[in-house]
């Protein structure tokens, strides 16, 4: 905490630069994009994207997920902030670009991978939901409450994992909901130097891009090509996108 307080004092001493940027933004707002990034403390989104004050709207969550509006587990996603974030940025503020930003060594993707292994061992009964096995929703909710993080990761990451586990050289991601949604592909033969978790993280970025197309409120913007959906993936140790 002392380090944080010292940082505040240091920032206050150099506040003129910030105030100048804020004044410039207030006089001529220039919002570049909405960004969905991970909560990982190493992901300094504004710094990585070299943005100035006011240029980015950022939502952060474990796994940089965009909750799918047409989720088969809709009752579990009722507290998801994504719909509000998308409405604020893409509709009310009329931002035309949204970026899904993933990264290497992602703990959320590591957990997703482990949960997938647990599913096959049947040690977490609720993980079988997407295999259409009969479950007791009340009991499932009670189980999930014991681990909010596992619930969040599985609900929003299972589609990524299902596709990734096909073990095809080229993974394809597409939407059955929106006709304008492009098919996105990840060529695993070009990324053999990456770990399994990093490959899963890259696949997840593509799946979350597809999920943006699941929102009915964005139909017109997407159909008219007004809204552009981008994916970025950052490798920490090489400092490359």
Coordinates of N, CA and C in Angstrom, one line a residue:
X1 N 0.8 -1.2 0.0 CA 0.0 0.0 0.0 C 0.9 1.3 0.0
X2 N 2.0 1.2 0.7 CA 2.9 2.3 0.7 C 3.4 2.7 -0.7
X3 N 3.7 1.7 -1.5 CA 4.1 1.9 -2.9 C 3.0 2.6 -3.7
X4 N 1.8 2.2 -3.5 CA 0.6 2.8 -4.2 C 0.5 4.3 -3.8
X5 N 0.6 4.5 -2.5 CA 0.5 5.9 -2.0 C 1.6 6.8 -2.6
X6 N 2.9 6.2 -2.6 CA 4.0 7.0 -3.2 C 3.8 7.2 -4.6
X7 N 3.2 6.3 -5.3 CA 2.9 6.5 -6.7 C 1.9 7.6 -7.0
X8 N 0.9 7.7 -6.1 CA -0.1 8.8 -6.2 C 0.6 10.1 -6.0
X9 N 1.5 10.2 -5.0 CA 2.2 11.5 -4.8 C 3.1 11.8 -6.0
X10 N 3.7 10.8 -6.6 CA 4.6 11.1 -7.7 C 3.7 11.5 -8.9
X11 N 2.6 10.9 -9.1 CA 1.7 11.3 -10.2 C 1.1 12.7 -10.0
X12 N 0.9 13.0 -8.7 CA 0.3 14.4 -8.4 C 1.4 15.4 -8.7
X13 N 2.7 15.1 -8.5 CA 3.7 16.0 -8.8 C 3.9 16.3 -10.3
X14 N 3.5 15.3 -11.1 CA 3.6 15.4 -12.5 C 2.3 15.6 -13.2
X15 N 1.3 16.1 -12.5 CA -0.1 16.1 -13.0 C -0.3 17.1 -14.1
X16 N 0.6 18.0 -14.4 CA 0.3 19.0 -15.5 C 0.2 18.3 -16.8
X17 N 1.0 17.3 -17.1 CA 0.9 16.6 -18.4 C -0.5 15.9 -18.5
X18 N -0.9 15.3 -17.4 CA -2.3 14.7 -17.4 C -3.4 15.7 -17.7
X19 N -3.3 16.8 -17.0 CA -4.3 17.9 -17.1 C -4.3 18.5 -18.5
X20 N -3.1 18.6 -19.1 CA -3.1 19.1 -20.5 C -3.8 18.1 -21.5
X21 N -3.5 16.8 -21.3 CA -4.2 15.8 -22.1 C -5.7 15.8 -21.9
X22 N -6.1 16.0 -20.6 CA -7.5 16.0 -20.3 C -8.2 17.2 -21.0
X23 N -7.5 18.4 -20.9 CA -8.0 19.6 -21.5 C -8.2 19.4 -23.0
X24 N -7.2 18.8 -23.6 CA -7.2 18.6 -25.1 C -8.4 17.7 -25.5
X25 N -8.6 16.7 -24.6 CA -9.7 15.7 -24.9 C -11.0 16.4 -24.7
X26 N -11.2 17.2 -23.7 CA -12.4 17.9 -23.4 C -12.8 18.9 -24.6
X27 N -11.8 19.5 -25.1 CA -12.0 20.4 -26.2 C -12.3 19.7 -27.5
X28 N -11.7 18.6 -27.7 CA -11.9 17.8 -29.0 C -11.9 16.3 -28.6
X29 N -13.0 15.7 -28.2 CA -13.0 14.3 -27.8 C -12.5 13.4 -29.0
X30 N -11.7 12.5 -28.7 CA -11.2 11.6 -29.8 C -11.2 10.1 -29.2
X31 N -12.3 9.5 -29.2 CA -12.4 8.1 -28.6 C -12.1 7.2 -29.8
X32 N -11.0 6.4 -29.6 CA -10.5 5.5 -30.7 C -11.2 4.1 -30.7
X33 N -11.4 3.5 -29.5 CA -12.0 2.2 -29.5 C -12.5 1.8 -28.2
X34 N -13.3 0.7 -28.2 CA -13.7 0.0 -26.9 C -12.8 -1.2 -26.9
X35 N -12.3 -1.6 -25.7 CA -11.4 -2.7 -25.5 C -11.9 -3.6 -24.4
X36 N -11.9 -4.9 -24.7 CA -12.1 -5.9 -23.7 C -10.8 -6.6 -23.4
X37 N -10.3 -6.5 -22.2 CA -9.0 -7.1 -21.9 C -9.1 -7.9 -20.6
X38 N -8.0 -8.5 -20.2 CA -8.0 -9.4 -19.1 C -7.7 -8.6 -17.8
X39 N -8.0 -9.1 -16.6 CA -7.7 -8.4 -15.4 C -6.3 -8.6 -15.0
X40 N -5.5 -9.5 -15.6 CA -4.1 -9.7 -15.3 C -3.4 -8.4 -15.0
X41 N -2.7 -8.4 -13.9 CA -2.0 -7.1 -13.5 C -0.9 -6.7 -14.4
X42 N -0.4 -7.7 -15.3 CA 0.6 -7.3 -16.2 C 0.1 -6.7 -17.5
X43 N -1.2 -6.7 -17.7 CA -1.8 -6.2 -18.9 C -2.1 -4.7 -18.6
X44 N -1.2 -3.8 -19.1 CA -1.4 -2.4 -18.9 C -2.0 -1.9 -20.3
X45 N -3.3 -2.0 -20.4 CA -3.9 -1.9 -21.8 C -3.6 -0.5 -22.4
X46 N -3.8 0.6 -21.7 CA -3.5 1.9 -22.2 C -2.1 2.1 -22.6
X47 N -1.2 1.5 -21.8 CA 0.2 1.6 -22.1 C 0.6 0.8 -23.4
X48 N 0.1 -0.4 -23.4 CA 0.4 -1.3 -24.5 C -0.1 -0.8 -25.8
X49 N -1.2 -0.1 -25.8 CA -1.8 0.5 -27.0 C -1.4 1.9 -27.2
X50 N -0.5 2.4 -26.4 CA 0.0 3.8 -26.5 C -1.1 4.8 -26.6
X51 N -2.1 4.7 -25.8 CA -3.2 5.6 -25.9 C -3.1 6.8 -24.9
X52 N -3.7 7.9 -25.2 CA -3.8 9.0 -24.4 C -5.1 9.1 -23.6
X53 N -5.2 10.0 -22.7 CA -6.4 10.2 -21.8 C -7.6 10.3 -22.7
X54 N -8.6 9.4 -22.4 CA -9.9 9.5 -23.0 C -10.1 8.7 -24.3
X55 N -9.0 8.1 -24.8 CA -9.0 7.5 -26.1 C -9.6 6.1 -26.1
X56 N -9.6 5.4 -25.0 CA -10.1 4.1 -24.9 C -11.1 3.9 -23.8
X57 N -12.2 3.1 -24.1 CA -13.1 2.6 -23.1 C -12.6 1.2 -22.8
X58 N -12.4 0.8 -21.6 CA -11.8 -0.5 -21.3 C -12.7 -1.3 -20.3
X59 N -13.1 -2.5 -20.7 CA -13.7 -3.5 -19.8 C -12.7 -4.6 -19.5
X60 N -12.5 -4.9 -18.2 CA -11.5 -5.9 -17.9 C -12.2 -7.0 -17.1
X61 N -12.0 -8.3 -17.5 CA -12.5 -9.4 -16.8 C -11.6 -10.6 -16.9
X62 N -11.7 -11.6 -16.0 CA -10.8 -12.8 -16.1 C -11.0 -13.5 -17.4
X63 N -10.1 -13.5 -18.3 CA -10.2 -14.2 -19.6 C -10.6 -13.4 -20.8
X64 N -10.7 -12.1 -20.6 CA -11.1 -11.1 -21.7 C -12.3 -11.7 -22.5
X65 N -13.4 -12.1 -21.7 CA -14.5 -12.7 -22.4 C -15.6 -11.6 -22.8
X66 N -16.3 -11.9 -23.9 CA -17.5 -11.2 -24.3 C -18.6 -12.2 -24.1
X67 N -19.4 -12.0 -23.0 CA -20.5 -12.9 -22.7 C -21.4 -13.0 -23.9
X68 N -21.6 -14.2 -24.4 CA -22.5 -14.4 -25.5 C -24.0 -14.2 -25.2
X69 N -24.6 -13.3 -25.9 CA -26.0 -12.9 -25.6 C -27.0 -14.1 -25.7
X70 N -26.7 -15.0 -26.6 CA -27.5 -16.2 -26.9 C -27.1 -17.4 -26.1
X71 N -26.5 -17.2 -25.0 CA -25.9 -18.3 -24.2 C -27.0 -19.3 -23.8
X72 N -26.6 -20.6 -23.8 CA -27.5 -21.6 -23.4 C -27.6 -21.7 -21.9
X73 N -26.7 -20.9 -21.2 CA -26.8 -20.8 -19.7 C -27.1 -19.4 -19.4
X74 N -28.1 -18.9 -20.0 CA -28.4 -17.4 -19.9 C -28.7 -17.0 -18.5
X75 N -29.3 -17.9 -17.7 CA -29.6 -17.6 -16.3 C -28.4 -17.4 -15.4
X76 N -27.2 -17.9 -15.9 CA -26.0 -17.7 -15.1 C -25.3 -16.4 -15.5
X77 N -25.7 -15.8 -16.6 CA -25.0 -14.6 -17.1 C -25.8 -13.3 -16.8
X78 N -26.8 -13.4 -15.9 CA -27.6 -12.2 -15.7 C -26.9 -11.0 -15.1
X79 N -25.7 -11.3 -14.5 CA -25.0 -10.2 -13.8 C -23.8 -9.8 -14.7
X80 N -23.7 -10.3 -15.9 CA -22.6 -9.9 -16.8 C -22.6 -8.4 -17.2
X81 N -21.5 -7.8 -17.1 CA -21.5 -6.3 -17.4 C -21.4 -6.1 -18.9
X82 N -21.1 -7.1 -19.7 CA -20.8 -6.9 -21.1 C -21.9 -6.2 -21.9
X83 N -23.2 -6.5 -21.7 CA -24.2 -5.8 -22.5 C -24.2 -4.3 -22.2
X84 N -24.0 -3.9 -21.0 CA -24.0 -2.5 -20.6 C -22.8 -1.8 -21.2
X85 N -21.7 -2.5 -21.2 CA -20.4 -1.9 -21.8 C -20.6 -1.7 -23.3
X86 N -21.1 -2.7 -24.0 CA -21.3 -2.6 -25.4 C -22.3 -1.5 -25.8
X87 N -23.4 -1.4 -25.0 CA -24.4 -0.4 -25.3 C -23.8 1.0 -25.1
X88 N -23.0 1.2 -24.0 CA -22.4 2.5 -23.7 C -21.4 2.9 -24.7
X89 N -20.6 2.0 -25.1 CA -19.5 2.4 -26.0 C -19.9 2.4 -27.5
X90 N -20.5 1.3 -27.9 CA -20.8 1.1 -29.3 C -22.0 1.8 -29.8
X91 N -23.0 2.0 -28.9 CA -24.3 2.6 -29.3 C -24.3 4.1 -28.8
X92 N -24.2 4.2 -27.5 CA -24.4 5.6 -27.0 C -23.3 6.5 -27.3
X93 N -22.0 6.0 -27.3 CA -20.9 6.8 -27.6 C -20.5 6.7 -29.1
X94 N -21.1 5.8 -29.8 CA -20.9 5.6 -31.3 C -19.5 5.3 -31.6
X95 N -18.9 4.5 -30.8 CA -17.5 4.0 -31.2 C -17.6 2.9 -32.2
X96 N -16.8 3.0 -33.2 CA -16.9 2.1 -34.4 C -15.9 0.9 -34.4
X97 N -15.0 0.9 -33.4 CA -14.1 -0.2 -33.3 C -14.1 -0.8 -31.9
X98 N -14.1 -2.1 -31.8 CA -13.9 -2.8 -30.6 C -12.8 -3.8 -30.7
X99 N -12.0 -3.9 -29.7 CA -10.8 -4.7 -29.7 C -10.9 -5.8 -28.6
X100 N -10.7 -7.0 -28.9 CA -10.6 -8.1 -27.9 C -9.1 -8.3 -27.7
X101 N -8.6 -8.1 -26.6 CA -7.1 -8.2 -26.3 C -6.8 -9.3 -25.4
X102 N -6.1 -10.4 -25.9 CA -5.7 -11.5 -25.1 C -4.2 -11.4 -24.9
X103 N -3.7 -12.4 -24.1 CA -2.2 -12.3 -23.8 C -1.7 -13.7 -23.5
X104 N -0.3 -13.8 -23.5 CA 0.3 -15.0 -23.2 C 0.3 -15.3 -21.7
X105 N 0.6 -16.6 -21.3 CA 0.7 -17.0 -19.9 C -0.6 -16.6 -19.1
X106 N -1.8 -16.8 -19.7 CA -3.0 -16.4 -19.1 C -3.5 -17.4 -18.1
X107 N -3.7 -16.9 -16.9 CA -4.1 -17.8 -15.8 C -5.5 -18.3 -16.0
X108 N -6.4 -17.4 -16.6 CA -7.8 -17.8 -16.8 C -7.8 -18.9 -17.9
X109 N -7.0 -18.9 -18.9 CA -7.0 -19.9 -19.9 C -6.4 -21.2 -19.3
X110 N -5.5 -21.1 -18.4 CA -4.9 -22.3 -17.7 C -6.0 -23.0 -16.9
X111 N -6.8 -22.1 -16.2 CA -7.9 -22.7 -15.4 C -9.0 -23.3 -16.4
X112 N -9.3 -22.7 -17.5 CA -10.2 -23.2 -18.4 C -9.8 -24.6 -18.9
X113 N -8.5 -24.7 -19.2 CA -7.9 -26.0 -19.7 C -8.1 -27.1 -18.6
X114 N -7.8 -26.7 -17.4 CA -7.9 -27.6 -16.3 C -9.3 -28.0 -16.0
X115 N -10.3 -27.1 -16.1 CA -11.7 -27.4 -16.0 C -12.1 -28.4 -17.0
X116 N -11.6 -28.2 -18.2 CA -11.9 -29.2 -19.3 C -11.5 -30.6 -19.0
X117 N -10.3 -30.7 -18.4 CA -9.8 -32.0 -18.0 C -10.7 -32.6 -16.8
X118 N -11.1 -31.7 -15.9 CA -12.0 -32.2 -14.8 C -13.3 -32.7 -15.4
X119 N -13.8 -32.1 -16.5 CA -15.1 -32.5 -17.0 C -15.0 -34.0 -17.4
X120 N -13.9 -34.4 -18.0 CA -13.8 -35.8 -18.4 C -13.7 -36.7 -17.3
X121 N -13.2 -36.2 -16.1 CA -13.0 -37.0 -14.9 C -14.3 -37.0 -14.1
X122 N -15.3 -36.2 -14.6 CA -16.6 -36.0 -13.9 C -16.5 -35.6 -12.5
X123 N -15.4 -34.8 -12.2 CA -15.2 -34.3 -10.8 C -16.0 -33.0 -10.6
X124 N -16.5 -32.4 -11.7 CA -17.3 -31.3 -11.6 C -18.6 -31.5 -12.5
X125 N -19.6 -31.9 -11.8 CA -20.8 -32.4 -12.6 C -21.4 -31.3 -13.5
X126 N -21.3 -30.0 -13.1 CA -21.9 -28.9 -13.9 C -21.1 -28.7 -15.2
X127 N -19.9 -29.2 -15.3 CA -19.2 -29.0 -16.5 C -19.7 -29.8 -17.7
X128 N -20.6 -30.7 -17.4 CA -21.2 -31.6 -18.4 C -22.4 -30.9 -19.1
X129 N -22.7 -29.7 -18.6 CA -24.0 -29.0 -19.1 C -24.0 -28.9 -20.6
X130 N -22.9 -28.5 -21.2 CA -22.9 -28.3 -22.6 C -22.9 -29.6 -23.4
X131 N -22.8 -30.7 -22.7 CA -22.9 -32.0 -23.4 C -24.4 -32.5 -23.4
X132 N -25.3 -31.6 -22.9 CA -26.7 -31.8 -22.9 C -27.1 -33.0 -22.0
X133 N -26.3 -33.2 -20.9 CA -26.6 -34.3 -20.0 C -27.6 -33.7 -19.0
X134 N -28.6 -34.6 -18.5 CA -29.5 -34.1 -17.5 C -28.9 -33.6 -16.2
X135 N -29.2 -32.5 -15.8 CA -28.7 -31.9 -14.5 C -29.8 -31.3 -13.7
X136 N -29.6 -31.1 -12.5 CA -30.5 -30.4 -11.6 C -30.0 -29.0 -11.5
X137 N -30.7 -28.0 -12.1 CA -30.2 -26.7 -12.2 C -30.0 -26.1 -10.8
X138 N -30.9 -26.4 -9.8 CA -30.8 -25.8 -8.5 C -29.5 -26.3 -7.8
X139 N -29.2 -27.6 -7.9 CA -28.0 -28.2 -7.4 C -26.8 -27.6 -8.1
X140 N -26.9 -27.4 -9.4 CA -25.8 -26.9 -10.2 C -25.5 -25.5 -9.7
X141 N -26.5 -24.7 -9.5 CA -26.3 -23.3 -9.0 C -25.6 -23.3 -7.7
X142 N -26.0 -24.2 -6.8 CA -25.4 -24.3 -5.5 C -23.9 -24.6 -5.6
X143 N -23.6 -25.6 -6.5 CA -22.2 -26.0 -6.7 C -21.4 -24.8 -7.2
X144 N -21.9 -24.1 -8.2 CA -21.2 -23.0 -8.8 C -20.9 -21.9 -7.8
X145 N -21.8 -21.7 -6.9 CA -21.6 -20.6 -5.9 C -20.4 -20.8 -5.1
X146 N -19.9 -22.0 -5.0 CA -18.7 -22.3 -4.2 C -17.5 -21.8 -4.9
X147 N -17.6 -21.6 -6.2 CA -16.4 -21.1 -7.0 C -16.9 -20.2 -8.1
X148 N -17.1 -18.9 -7.8 CA -17.6 -17.9 -8.8 C -16.6 -17.9 -10.0
X149 N -15.3 -18.0 -9.8 CA -14.3 -17.9 -10.9 C -14.5 -19.1 -11.8
X150 N -14.6 -20.3 -11.3 CA -14.8 -21.5 -12.2 C -16.1 -21.4 -13.0
X151 N -17.1 -20.9 -12.3 CA -18.4 -20.7 -13.0 C -18.2 -19.7 -14.2
X152 N -17.6 -18.6 -13.9 CA -17.4 -17.6 -14.9 C -16.5 -18.1 -16.1
X153 N -15.4 -18.7 -15.8 CA -14.5 -19.2 -16.8 C -15.1 -20.3 -17.7
X154 N -15.9 -21.2 -17.1 CA -16.5 -22.3 -17.9 C -17.6 -21.8 -18.7
X155 N -18.5 -21.0 -18.1 CA -19.6 -20.5 -18.9 C -19.2 -19.7 -20.1
X156 N -18.2 -18.9 -20.0 CA -17.8 -18.1 -21.1 C -16.6 -18.7 -22.0
X157 N -16.0 -19.7 -21.5 CA -14.9 -20.3 -22.2 C -15.1 -21.6 -22.8
X158 N -16.2 -22.3 -22.5 CA -16.4 -23.7 -23.0 C -16.5 -23.8 -24.5
X159 N -17.0 -22.8 -25.2 CA -17.1 -22.8 -26.6 C -15.7 -22.8 -27.2
X160 N -14.8 -21.9 -26.6 CA -13.4 -21.9 -27.1 C -12.8 -23.2 -26.9
X161 N -12.9 -23.8 -25.7 CA -12.3 -25.1 -25.4 C -12.8 -26.2 -26.3
X162 N -14.1 -26.2 -26.6 CA -14.7 -27.3 -27.5 C -14.0 -27.2 -28.9
X163 N -13.9 -26.0 -29.4 CA -13.3 -25.9 -30.7 C -11.8 -26.2 -30.7
X164 N -11.1 -25.8 -29.6 CA -9.7 -26.0 -29.5 C -9.4 -27.5 -29.4
X165 N -10.3 -28.2 -28.7 CA -10.0 -29.7 -28.5 C -10.3 -30.5 -29.7
X166 N -10.7 -29.9 -30.8 CA -10.9 -30.6 -32.1 C -9.5 -31.0 -32.6
X167 N -8.4 -30.3 -32.2 CA -7.1 -30.6 -32.5 C -6.8 -30.6 -34.0
X168 N -7.5 -29.8 -34.7 CA -7.3 -29.6 -36.2 C -6.2 -28.6 -36.4
X169 N -5.5 -28.8 -37.5 CA -4.4 -27.8 -37.8 C -4.9 -26.4 -38.0
X170 N -6.1 -26.3 -38.5 CA -6.7 -25.0 -38.7 C -8.1 -24.9 -37.9
X171 N -8.2 -24.1 -36.9 CA -9.4 -24.0 -36.2 C -10.3 -22.9 -36.8
X172 N -11.5 -23.1 -37.0 CA -12.5 -22.2 -37.6 C -13.5 -21.7 -36.6
X173 N -13.7 -20.4 -36.5 CA -14.7 -19.9 -35.6 C -15.7 -19.1 -36.4
X174 N -17.0 -19.5 -36.3 CA -18.1 -18.8 -37.0 C -19.3 -18.7 -36.2
X175 N -20.2 -17.8 -36.6 CA -21.5 -17.6 -35.9 C -22.6 -18.2 -36.7
X176 N -23.5 -18.9 -36.0 CA -24.7 -19.4 -36.6 C -25.9 -18.5 -36.5
X177 N -25.6 -17.3 -35.8 CA -26.6 -16.3 -35.5 C -26.7 -15.2 -36.5
X178 N -25.5 -14.6 -36.8 CA -25.4 -13.4 -37.6 C -24.9 -13.7 -39.0
X179 N -25.6 -13.5 -40.1 CA -25.2 -13.8 -41.4 C -24.0 -13.0 -41.9
X180 N -23.8 -11.8 -41.3 CA -22.6 -10.9 -41.7 C -21.3 -11.3 -40.9
X181 N -21.4 -12.2 -40.0 CA -20.2 -12.6 -39.2 C -19.2 -13.4 -40.1
X182 N -18.0 -12.9 -40.1 CA -17.0 -13.6 -40.9 C -16.6 -14.9 -40.2
X183 N -16.0 -15.8 -41.0 CA -15.4 -17.0 -40.4 C -13.9 -16.7 -40.1
X184 N -13.5 -16.8 -38.8 CA -12.2 -16.5 -38.4 C -11.4 -17.8 -38.3
X185 N -10.2 -17.8 -38.7 CA -9.4 -19.1 -38.6 C -8.1 -18.8 -37.9
X186 N -7.6 -19.9 -37.2 CA -6.3 -19.9 -36.5 C -5.5 -21.1 -37.0
X187 N -4.4 -20.8 -37.6 CA -3.6 -21.8 -38.2 C -2.5 -22.2 -37.1
X188 N -2.8 -23.4 -36.5 CA -1.9 -23.8 -35.4 C -0.5 -24.2 -35.9
X189 N -0.4 -24.5 -37.2 CA 0.9 -24.9 -37.7 C 1.9 -23.8 -37.8
X190 N 1.4 -22.5 -37.7 CA 2.2 -21.4 -37.8 C 2.7 -20.9 -36.4
X191 N 2.1 -21.5 -35.3 CA 2.4 -21.1 -34.0 C 2.8 -22.2 -33.1
X192 N 3.6 -23.1 -33.6 CA 4.1 -24.3 -32.9 C 5.0 -23.9 -31.8
X193 N 5.6 -22.7 -31.8 CA 6.5 -22.3 -30.8 C 5.8 -21.9 -29.5
X194 N 4.5 -21.8 -29.6 CA 3.7 -21.4 -28.4 C 3.3 -22.6 -27.6
X195 N 3.0 -22.3 -26.3 CA 2.5 -23.4 -25.4 C 1.1 -23.6 -25.7
X196 N 0.6 -24.8 -25.2 CA -0.8 -25.1 -25.4 C -1.7 -24.0 -24.8
X197 N -1.4 -23.5 -23.6 CA -2.2 -22.4 -23.0 C -2.2 -21.2 -23.9
X198 N -1.1 -20.8 -24.4 CA -1.0 -19.6 -25.3 C -1.9 -19.8 -26.6
X199 N -1.8 -21.0 -27.1 CA -2.7 -21.3 -28.3 C -4.1 -21.2 -27.9
X200 N -4.5 -21.8 -26.8 CA -5.9 -21.7 -26.3 C -6.3 -20.2 -26.1
X201 N -5.4 -19.4 -25.6 CA -5.6 -18.0 -25.4 C -5.9 -17.3 -26.7
X202 N -5.1 -17.6 -27.8 CA -5.3 -17.0 -29.1 C -6.7 -17.5 -29.7
X203 N -7.0 -18.7 -29.5 CA -8.3 -19.2 -30.0 C -9.4 -18.5 -29.3
X204 N -9.2 -18.2 -28.0 CA -10.2 -17.5 -27.2 C -10.5 -16.1 -27.7
X205 N -9.5 -15.4 -28.2 CA -9.7 -14.1 -28.7 C -10.6 -14.2 -29.9
X206 N -10.4 -15.2 -30.8 CA -11.3 -15.3 -32.0 C -12.7 -15.6 -31.6
X207 N -12.9 -16.5 -30.6 CA -14.2 -16.8 -30.2 C -15.0 -15.6 -29.6
X208 N -14.2 -14.8 -28.8 CA -14.9 -13.6 -28.2 C -15.2 -12.6 -29.3
X209 N -14.4 -12.5 -30.4 CA -14.8 -11.7 -31.5 C -16.1 -12.1 -32.1
X210 N -16.3 -13.4 -32.2 CA -17.5 -14.0 -32.8 C -18.7 -13.6 -31.9
X211 N -18.4 -13.7 -30.6 CA -19.5 -13.4 -29.6 C -20.1 -12.0 -29.7
X212 N -19.3 -11.1 -30.2 CA -19.8 -9.7 -30.4 C -21.0 -9.7 -31.3
X213 N -21.0 -10.6 -32.3 CA -22.0 -10.7 -33.3 C -23.3 -11.3 -32.7
X214 N -23.3 -11.8 -31.5 CA -24.5 -12.4 -30.9 C -25.4 -11.4 -30.4
X215 N -25.0 -10.1 -30.3 CA -25.9 -9.1 -29.7 C -26.8 -8.5 -30.7
X216 N -28.1 -8.7 -30.4 CA -29.1 -8.2 -31.3 C -29.1 -6.7 -31.5
X217 N -28.7 -6.0 -30.4 CA -28.7 -4.5 -30.4 C -27.6 -4.0 -31.4
X218 N -26.7 -4.8 -31.8 CA -25.6 -4.4 -32.7 C -25.8 -4.8 -34.1
X219 N -27.0 -5.4 -34.4 CA -27.3 -5.9 -35.7 C -27.1 -4.9 -36.8
X220 N -27.7 -3.7 -36.7 CA -27.6 -2.7 -37.7 C -26.2 -2.2 -38.0
X221 N -25.5 -2.0 -36.9 CA -24.1 -1.5 -37.0 C -23.2 -2.5 -37.8
X222 N -23.4 -3.8 -37.4 CA -22.7 -4.9 -38.1 C -23.1 -5.1 -39.5
X223 N -24.4 -5.0 -39.8 CA -24.9 -5.2 -41.1 C -24.4 -4.1 -42.1
X224 N -24.3 -2.9 -41.6 CA -23.9 -1.8 -42.4 C -22.3 -1.6 -42.4
X225 N -21.6 -2.5 -41.7 CA -20.2 -2.4 -41.7 C -19.7 -1.2 -41.0
X226 N -20.5 -0.6 -40.1 CA -20.1 0.6 -39.4 C -19.2 0.2 -38.2
X227 N -19.5 -1.0 -37.6 CA -18.8 -1.5 -36.5 C -17.7 -2.5 -36.9
X228 N -16.5 -2.3 -36.5 CA -15.4 -3.2 -36.8 C -14.9 -3.9 -35.6
X229 N -14.8 -5.2 -35.7 CA -14.4 -6.1 -34.6 C -12.9 -6.6 -34.8
X230 N -12.1 -6.3 -33.8 CA -10.6 -6.6 -34.0 C -10.2 -7.5 -32.9
X231 N -9.1 -8.3 -33.2 CA -8.5 -9.1 -32.1 C -7.0 -8.9 -32.0
X232 N -6.5 -8.8 -30.8 CA -5.1 -8.6 -30.6 C -4.6 -9.6 -29.5
X233 N -3.4 -10.0 -29.7 CA -2.8 -10.9 -28.7 C -1.4 -10.5 -28.4
X234 N -1.1 -10.4 -27.1 CA 0.2 -9.8 -26.7 C 1.0 -10.9 -26.0
X235 N 2.3 -11.1 -26.4 CA 3.2 -12.0 -25.8 C 4.1 -11.2 -24.9
X236 N 4.0 -11.5 -23.6 CA 4.7 -10.7 -22.6 C 6.2 -10.7 -22.8
X237 N 6.8 -11.8 -22.9 CA 8.2 -12.0 -22.8 C 9.0 -11.5 -24.1
X238 N 8.3 -11.4 -25.2 CA 8.9 -10.9 -26.4 C 8.4 -9.5 -26.7
X239 N 7.4 -9.1 -25.9 CA 6.8 -7.8 -26.0 C 6.3 -7.5 -27.5
X240 N 5.7 -8.6 -28.0 CA 5.2 -8.5 -29.4 C 3.7 -8.7 -29.5
X241 N 3.0 -8.1 -30.4 CA 1.6 -8.4 -30.7 C 1.5 -9.4 -31.8

